[in-house]
Amino acid sequence: MVSPASVSNVQKREQAKVMEKRGQKRIRFSAMDSLLPAQGKAILISGCDSGFGLGFAKHLTDKGCEVFAGCLMKDKNGEGSEELLSLKKPNLHVIQLDVTSSEQTSKSMKEIEGILNAKKLNLWGVVNNAGIGTYGEVEWIPINVYEKIASVNIWGMIRLTQACLPHLRRSKGRVVNVSSMLGRMGYPMRSPYCITKFAVEAFSDCLRYEMKPWGVHVAAMEPGNYIAGTNIFTPESVDAAAGVMWNNMSEAVRKDYGKEYFDSRVKKMHSYITGGVPDFRPVLNALDDALFSKNPRPRYLPANLYYTLRVLAATHLPESIYERFYKDIQ
């Protein structure tokens, strides 16, 4: 025989489950209600040849946006641009775009403006996704490699943003700059990438303050470790970078570090290729919020719990405590 107390407890648990479900529904509907409709909004994305950019272009096309997918290799029939063209979607426009070239950026914008005018649309958002990276210790990396990475990750971002701002001010639209968790914390062997992503963070803050009176929102997106999902590094690219570094080192630097240590660092970089999270749906969710939320955030950190906590620790803890917890930076 079941006691009245037991029945009461069962009822309470069932009521709690119902209330929890109702609460979840309220939260879910509230989130949906706070998003602007994506259908028909014109979005320009740079760096759509692969990785995040390729995924962003497909995702926003499926949501009904008018997508302008900027691809560096379109004129050379690059794999990413060909994949996008093969979709044959009327709301997906694959554009040749090299953000390091002022001439090509201007030409691409004229092409985009022509399509926008024909469809009577305004540009709603730009997603500055184009980015490159490498690895190696500071003494190993030629200065021209630092300059090349900055030309894409910093100057290319600024160049494209400047070209888009007149349109975005009229539409009161969005700027989304793809940074990285490495824009919030330094990491050995990644200095060229880290310094450019720190620059993305600073640029995003400055631009956000300047654009606020115009009703344009600026967000920095700081993805965690998605190397496995983006193929930003391949075995071939890691080996190619190693060859450039070793061949350009002075004899003194080679002697001081030694080939054994150098090879161990290259081997470690190879181990990162398949690391991280292969599924970058959290990044897509963050993109949706940055572009369509009525109350978007200044920063998004789509990362798993480990990297979320690590970024927060690097940002807020004293260095002595942070370095005690995370030995891999030593």
XYZ file of C-alpha atoms in Angstrom:
330
model
C 0.000 0.000 0.000
C 1.292 3.436 -0.974
C 1.243 6.001 1.808
C -0.359 9.448 1.324
C 3.061 10.975 1.904
C 4.512 8.933 -0.976
C 1.665 9.978 -3.265
C 2.211 13.564 -2.271
C 5.918 13.316 -3.079
C 5.202 11.717 -6.462
C 2.713 14.478 -7.266
C 5.228 17.109 -6.271
C 7.873 15.576 -8.542
C 5.422 15.416 -11.444
C 4.368 19.021 -10.846
C 8.014 20.046 -10.735
C 8.621 18.319 -14.083
C 5.633 20.101 -15.630
C 6.789 23.463 -14.290
C 10.307 22.804 -15.560
C 8.990 21.987 -19.031
C 6.816 25.098 -19.010
C 9.788 27.149 -17.932
C 11.915 25.688 -20.714
C 9.186 26.490 -23.216
C 8.941 30.049 -21.942
C 12.694 30.462 -22.239
C 12.706 28.952 -25.717
C 9.824 31.046 -26.977
C 11.300 34.127 -25.345
C 14.550 33.518 -27.202
C 12.671 33.068 -30.480
C 10.608 36.193 -29.900
C 13.775 38.224 -29.317
C 15.190 37.391 -32.748
C 14.523 39.554 -35.778
C 13.398 37.694 -38.913
C 16.389 36.501 -40.948
C 14.431 36.072 -44.173
C 15.615 38.481 -46.859
C 18.353 40.134 -44.808
C 21.475 40.745 -46.896
C 24.698 39.498 -45.291
C 28.256 39.710 -46.631
C 30.705 37.087 -45.344
C 34.423 37.047 -46.071
C 36.590 33.934 -46.124
C 33.975 31.483 -47.413
C 36.444 29.166 -49.147
C 36.510 26.796 -46.172
C 35.954 26.392 -42.436
C 33.618 28.718 -40.583
C 32.981 30.926 -43.619
C 31.802 28.045 -45.788
C 29.559 26.859 -42.964
C 28.247 30.384 -42.319
C 27.322 30.856 -45.982
C 25.353 27.601 -46.143
C 23.663 28.207 -42.794
C 22.493 31.741 -43.567
C 21.386 30.748 -47.071
C 19.195 28.026 -45.554
C 17.695 30.631 -43.188
C 16.549 32.665 -46.187
C 19.134 35.445 -46.011
C 20.462 37.081 -49.150
C 24.043 35.853 -48.777
C 27.133 37.308 -50.424
C 29.856 34.714 -49.916
C 33.278 36.266 -50.452
C 35.802 33.691 -51.665
C 39.495 34.326 -52.267
C 39.771 31.496 -54.790
C 36.562 31.949 -56.804
C 38.409 33.134 -59.906
C 40.594 30.020 -59.683
C 37.644 27.644 -59.280
C 38.469 26.973 -55.651
C 36.859 23.978 -53.991
C 34.814 26.035 -51.521
C 33.435 28.471 -54.085
C 32.580 25.608 -56.446
C 30.732 23.833 -53.636
C 28.667 26.947 -52.943
C 27.951 27.529 -56.635
C 26.806 23.915 -56.995
C 23.998 24.591 -54.504
C 22.325 26.794 -57.141
C 20.451 28.840 -54.556
C 18.959 32.106 -55.879
C 19.703 33.865 -52.580
C 23.387 32.816 -52.532
C 25.861 34.963 -54.461
C 29.480 33.801 -54.607
C 31.759 36.827 -54.929
C 35.473 37.007 -55.699
C 36.957 38.779 -52.678
C 40.536 39.344 -51.558
C 40.327 41.517 -48.456
C 44.026 42.418 -48.729
C 43.364 44.269 -52.003
C 41.667 47.676 -51.919
C 41.038 47.469 -55.660
C 39.354 44.070 -55.467
C 37.362 44.982 -52.358
C 36.010 48.055 -54.149
C 35.163 45.992 -57.238
C 33.410 43.354 -55.127
C 31.368 45.998 -53.305
C 30.173 47.446 -56.619
C 29.013 43.982 -57.676
C 27.196 43.545 -54.364
C 25.622 47.006 -54.581
C 24.319 46.193 -58.059
C 22.553 43.077 -56.792
C 21.192 44.901 -53.739
C 19.795 47.714 -55.877
C 18.199 45.257 -58.313
C 16.507 43.437 -55.436
C 15.722 46.660 -53.543
C 17.582 45.476 -50.461
C 19.916 47.105 -47.966
C 23.015 45.420 -46.611
C 22.145 44.255 -43.100
C 25.372 42.680 -41.919
C 29.024 41.992 -42.599
C 30.789 38.996 -41.087
C 34.538 39.545 -41.084
C 35.572 35.913 -41.101
C 38.581 35.856 -43.454
C 41.626 34.884 -41.454
C 44.853 32.933 -41.633
C 47.314 31.666 -39.055
C 50.546 29.831 -38.511
C 52.598 28.537 -35.622
C 56.123 28.685 -34.275
C 58.179 30.416 -31.628
C 58.874 34.118 -32.091
C 62.542 33.667 -33.056
C 61.607 31.164 -35.739
C 58.994 33.108 -37.689
C 60.168 35.507 -40.441
C 58.814 39.040 -40.069
C 57.157 38.849 -43.497
C 54.982 36.004 -42.171
C 53.767 38.238 -39.332
C 53.027 40.952 -41.905
C 51.119 38.559 -44.182
C 48.880 37.362 -41.356
C 48.222 40.928 -40.205
C 47.349 41.941 -43.779
C 44.405 39.535 -43.712
C 43.371 39.350 -40.064
C 43.689 43.067 -39.248
C 43.960 45.303 -42.323
C 41.625 43.113 -44.398
C 38.980 43.249 -41.673
C 39.261 47.034 -41.410
C 39.248 47.493 -45.194
C 36.049 45.501 -45.685
C 34.367 47.105 -42.676
C 35.070 50.606 -43.998
C 33.564 49.627 -47.346
C 30.390 48.330 -45.672
C 29.755 50.955 -42.992
C 27.865 53.482 -45.177
C 25.359 50.722 -45.999
C 25.170 49.454 -42.417
C 24.563 52.917 -40.993
C 21.549 53.274 -43.277
C 20.139 49.860 -42.354
C 21.161 50.108 -38.672
C 22.677 46.694 -39.189
C 25.377 44.485 -37.739
C 29.130 43.949 -37.840
C 30.378 40.561 -36.646
C 34.142 40.188 -36.341
C 35.375 36.626 -35.979
C 38.064 36.714 -33.331
C 39.123 33.707 -31.260
C 39.595 32.589 -27.697
C 43.236 33.405 -28.544
C 42.133 37.027 -28.779
C 41.641 36.849 -25.029
C 44.744 34.895 -23.981
C 48.264 34.423 -25.263
C 49.583 30.980 -26.112
C 53.083 29.718 -26.956
C 53.761 28.929 -30.624
C 50.772 31.025 -31.760
C 51.994 34.629 -31.477
C 51.156 35.756 -35.069
C 47.579 34.583 -34.661
C 47.190 35.815 -31.074
C 48.360 39.359 -31.738
C 46.032 39.758 -34.717
C 43.056 38.409 -32.785
C 43.817 40.745 -29.875
C 43.656 43.497 -32.513
C 40.240 42.222 -33.644
C 39.012 42.579 -30.063
C 40.285 46.157 -29.745
C 38.934 47.159 -33.158
C 35.532 45.680 -32.309
C 35.340 47.654 -29.060
C 36.369 50.937 -30.688
C 33.971 50.478 -33.596
C 31.119 49.490 -31.296
C 31.460 52.736 -29.345
C 31.587 54.773 -32.567
C 28.636 53.024 -34.226
C 26.303 53.069 -31.224
C 24.872 56.525 -32.085
C 24.091 55.195 -35.570
C 22.224 52.149 -34.300
C 24.797 49.732 -35.732
C 25.792 46.901 -33.403
C 29.287 45.405 -33.420
C 30.093 42.005 -31.928
C 33.280 40.005 -31.551
C 32.949 36.240 -31.807
C 35.554 34.224 -29.900
C 35.286 30.549 -30.907
C 37.042 27.934 -28.810
C 39.098 25.079 -30.209
C 37.410 24.038 -33.463
C 40.541 23.053 -35.408
C 39.053 19.630 -36.161
C 35.891 21.210 -37.543
C 37.492 23.907 -39.685
C 40.672 22.333 -41.117
C 42.543 25.569 -40.416
C 45.663 23.394 -40.191
C 46.500 20.358 -42.334
C 49.521 18.030 -42.192
C 50.773 19.675 -45.372
C 50.432 23.232 -44.048
C 52.163 22.321 -40.770
C 55.095 20.743 -42.633
C 55.304 23.655 -45.085
C 55.460 26.183 -42.244
C 58.144 24.090 -40.529
C 60.255 24.161 -43.685
C 59.958 27.938 -43.998
C 60.918 28.476 -40.367
C 63.912 26.121 -40.339
C 65.275 27.401 -43.644
C 64.995 31.049 -42.565
C 66.520 30.666 -39.103
C 69.973 32.030 -38.458
C 72.643 29.453 -37.714
C 72.884 30.753 -34.141
C 69.153 30.267 -33.505
C 69.231 26.762 -35.015
C 72.163 25.833 -32.798
C 70.622 27.270 -29.623
C 67.260 25.535 -30.018
C 68.478 22.394 -31.761
C 66.753 20.222 -34.354
C 65.406 17.799 -31.751
C 63.493 20.515 -29.888
C 62.307 22.087 -33.141
C 60.974 18.750 -34.399
C 59.214 18.140 -31.073
C 57.295 21.411 -31.457
C 56.329 20.567 -35.041
C 55.149 17.146 -33.844
C 53.058 18.813 -31.142
C 51.446 21.040 -33.779
C 50.582 17.949 -35.814
C 48.768 16.589 -32.757
C 46.498 19.663 -32.743
C 45.181 19.031 -36.264
C 42.550 16.544 -35.144
C 42.023 18.221 -31.778
C 39.178 20.297 -30.508
C 35.480 20.121 -31.288
C 34.477 18.910 -34.784
C 30.883 20.194 -34.558
C 30.715 23.993 -34.705
C 26.961 24.399 -34.304
C 27.558 26.509 -31.157
C 29.358 28.987 -33.414
C 26.377 29.060 -35.792
C 24.053 29.731 -32.859
C 26.274 32.603 -31.743
C 26.281 33.978 -35.292
C 22.476 33.936 -35.392
C 22.286 35.854 -32.134
C 24.887 38.413 -33.192
C 23.116 39.072 -36.494
C 19.447 38.817 -35.542
C 18.974 39.285 -31.801
C 17.125 42.411 -30.742
C 19.615 42.675 -27.883
C 22.916 41.284 -29.199
C 25.952 40.931 -26.974
C 29.283 42.677 -27.518
C 31.085 39.321 -27.258
C 30.272 35.678 -27.875
C 32.377 32.792 -26.591
C 31.111 29.613 -28.278
C 33.353 27.080 -26.576
C 33.112 23.968 -24.445
C 33.286 24.216 -20.671
C 37.049 23.649 -20.486
C 37.928 26.508 -22.829
C 35.231 28.797 -21.455
C 36.692 28.449 -17.968
C 40.208 28.807 -19.320
C 39.429 32.072 -21.094
C 37.753 33.436 -17.974
C 40.740 32.376 -15.866
C 43.211 33.981 -18.273
C 41.151 37.171 -18.321
C 40.443 37.589 -14.628
C 42.959 35.660 -12.526
C 46.445 36.919 -11.627
C 49.056 35.449 -13.971
C 50.768 33.576 -11.145
C 47.586 31.643 -10.345
C 46.577 31.101 -13.985
C 50.002 29.725 -14.898
C 49.903 27.349 -11.940
C 46.686 25.784 -13.243
C 47.628 25.630 -16.929
C 51.072 24.081 -17.254
C 50.976 23.765 -21.053
C 51.892 27.435 -21.471
C 55.253 26.923 -19.781
